[in-house]
């Protein structure tokens, strides 16, 4: 789909060996979108990993971010 290229129309044909993984879950109620995956599941991570099944009031310890220091002078790193 040209309007949503990273959302598959169907799920189930991908695998970790083809590098075209997919999965689909559904849940009711308001949900929060997390991008990047969880630290505990190496098969579900990466820039295009997307989770939209987490409840709005849920608190999680398995999602995070990598911190990066950007220095104007790379020689000082």
PDB file of C-alpha atoms in Angstrom:
ATOM      1  CA  UNK A   1       0.000   0.000   0.000  1.00  0.00           C
ATOM      2  CA  UNK A   2       1.499   3.340  -1.047  1.00  0.00           C
ATOM      3  CA  UNK A   3      -0.099   5.172   1.896  1.00  0.00           C
ATOM      4  CA  UNK A   4       1.022   2.746   4.618  1.00  0.00           C
ATOM      5  CA  UNK A   5       4.042   0.800   3.288  1.00  0.00           C
ATOM      6  CA  UNK A   6       5.072  -0.606   6.688  1.00  0.00           C
ATOM      7  CA  UNK A   7       1.644  -1.985   7.607  1.00  0.00           C
ATOM      8  CA  UNK A   8       1.065  -5.351   5.932  1.00  0.00           C
ATOM      9  CA  UNK A   9      -2.407  -6.090   4.593  1.00  0.00           C
ATOM     10  CA  UNK A  10      -2.100  -9.650   5.887  1.00  0.00           C
ATOM     11  CA  UNK A  11       0.116 -11.224   8.549  1.00  0.00           C
ATOM     12  CA  UNK A  12       1.669 -14.654   8.685  1.00  0.00           C
ATOM     13  CA  UNK A  13       3.964 -14.922   5.677  1.00  0.00           C
ATOM     14  CA  UNK A  14       7.134 -13.413   7.168  1.00  0.00           C
ATOM     15  CA  UNK A  15       9.914 -15.131   9.088  1.00  0.00           C
ATOM     16  CA  UNK A  16      13.133 -14.239  10.887  1.00  0.00           C
ATOM     17  CA  UNK A  17      15.146 -15.930   8.120  1.00  0.00           C
ATOM     18  CA  UNK A  18      13.612 -13.926   5.258  1.00  0.00           C
ATOM     19  CA  UNK A  19      14.068 -10.613   7.114  1.00  0.00           C
ATOM     20  CA  UNK A  20      10.455  -9.787   6.348  1.00  0.00           C
ATOM     21  CA  UNK A  21       8.942 -10.518   9.732  1.00  0.00           C
ATOM     22  CA  UNK A  22       5.346  -9.758  10.546  1.00  0.00           C
ATOM     23  CA  UNK A  23       2.884 -10.269  13.342  1.00  0.00           C
ATOM     24  CA  UNK A  24      -0.535  -8.931  14.265  1.00  0.00           C
ATOM     25  CA  UNK A  25      -2.399  -8.613  17.550  1.00  0.00           C
ATOM     26  CA  UNK A  26      -5.609  -6.803  18.311  1.00  0.00           C
ATOM     27  CA  UNK A  27      -6.972  -5.362  21.522  1.00  0.00           C
ATOM     28  CA  UNK A  28      -9.946  -3.244  22.536  1.00  0.00           C
ATOM     29  CA  UNK A  29      -9.895   0.191  24.152  1.00  0.00           C
ATOM     30  CA  UNK A  30      -7.453   3.077  23.882  1.00  0.00           C
ATOM     31  CA  UNK A  31      -3.882   2.030  23.032  1.00  0.00           C
ATOM     32  CA  UNK A  32      -0.424   3.612  22.954  1.00  0.00           C
ATOM     33  CA  UNK A  33       1.980   3.268  20.026  1.00  0.00           C
ATOM     34  CA  UNK A  34       5.580   2.224  20.788  1.00  0.00           C
ATOM     35  CA  UNK A  35       8.231   2.077  18.068  1.00  0.00           C
ATOM     36  CA  UNK A  36      11.483   0.117  18.251  1.00  0.00           C
ATOM     37  CA  UNK A  37      10.539  -3.107  20.027  1.00  0.00           C
ATOM     38  CA  UNK A  38      11.324  -4.551  23.449  1.00  0.00           C
ATOM     39  CA  UNK A  39      14.699  -5.427  24.970  1.00  0.00           C
ATOM     40  CA  UNK A  40      13.692  -8.962  25.927  1.00  0.00           C
ATOM     41  CA  UNK A  41      12.645 -10.140  22.452  1.00  0.00           C
ATOM     42  CA  UNK A  42      15.378  -9.986  19.784  1.00  0.00           C
ATOM     43  CA  UNK A  43      12.944 -11.204  17.107  1.00  0.00           C
ATOM     44  CA  UNK A  44      10.751  -8.165  17.777  1.00  0.00           C
ATOM     45  CA  UNK A  45      13.038  -5.165  17.562  1.00  0.00           C
ATOM     46  CA  UNK A  46      14.431  -2.671  15.110  1.00  0.00           C
ATOM     47  CA  UNK A  47      13.524   0.618  13.577  1.00  0.00           C
ATOM     48  CA  UNK A  48      10.264  -0.615  12.044  1.00  0.00           C
ATOM     49  CA  UNK A  49       9.047  -2.642  15.039  1.00  0.00           C
ATOM     50  CA  UNK A  50       5.698  -1.195  16.079  1.00  0.00           C
ATOM     51  CA  UNK A  51       3.528  -2.080  19.056  1.00  0.00           C
ATOM     52  CA  UNK A  52       0.015  -0.670  19.318  1.00  0.00           C
ATOM     53  CA  UNK A  53      -1.547  -3.072  21.816  1.00  0.00           C
ATOM     54  CA  UNK A  54      -0.387  -1.458  25.081  1.00  0.00           C
ATOM     55  CA  UNK A  55      -3.079   0.100  27.262  1.00  0.00           C
ATOM     56  CA  UNK A  56      -2.900   3.856  27.900  1.00  0.00           C
ATOM     57  CA  UNK A  57      -2.489   3.416  31.682  1.00  0.00           C
ATOM     58  CA  UNK A  58       0.073   0.594  31.452  1.00  0.00           C
ATOM     59  CA  UNK A  59       3.567   1.096  32.881  1.00  0.00           C
ATOM     60  CA  UNK A  60       6.401  -0.811  31.213  1.00  0.00           C
ATOM     61  CA  UNK A  61      10.078  -1.423  31.940  1.00  0.00           C
ATOM     62  CA  UNK A  62      10.861  -3.339  28.744  1.00  0.00           C
ATOM     63  CA  UNK A  63      10.860  -0.397  26.306  1.00  0.00           C
ATOM     64  CA  UNK A  64      13.661   2.116  26.154  1.00  0.00           C
ATOM     65  CA  UNK A  65      15.917   4.185  23.982  1.00  0.00           C
ATOM     66  CA  UNK A  66      19.593   4.400  23.147  1.00  0.00           C
ATOM     67  CA  UNK A  67      21.152   7.677  24.223  1.00  0.00           C
ATOM     68  CA  UNK A  68      23.616   9.345  21.891  1.00  0.00           C
ATOM     69  CA  UNK A  69      25.947  12.268  22.505  1.00  0.00           C
ATOM     70  CA  UNK A  70      26.455  14.511  19.503  1.00  0.00           C
ATOM     71  CA  UNK A  71      29.666  16.526  19.703  1.00  0.00           C
ATOM     72  CA  UNK A  72      30.518  19.275  17.246  1.00  0.00           C
ATOM     73  CA  UNK A  73      34.156  18.153  17.328  1.00  0.00           C
ATOM     74  CA  UNK A  74      34.395  14.373  16.651  1.00  0.00           C
ATOM     75  CA  UNK A  75      38.100  14.409  17.583  1.00  0.00           C
ATOM     76  CA  UNK A  76      37.165  14.928  21.242  1.00  0.00           C
ATOM     77  CA  UNK A  77      35.173  11.695  21.475  1.00  0.00           C
TER      78      UNK A  77
END
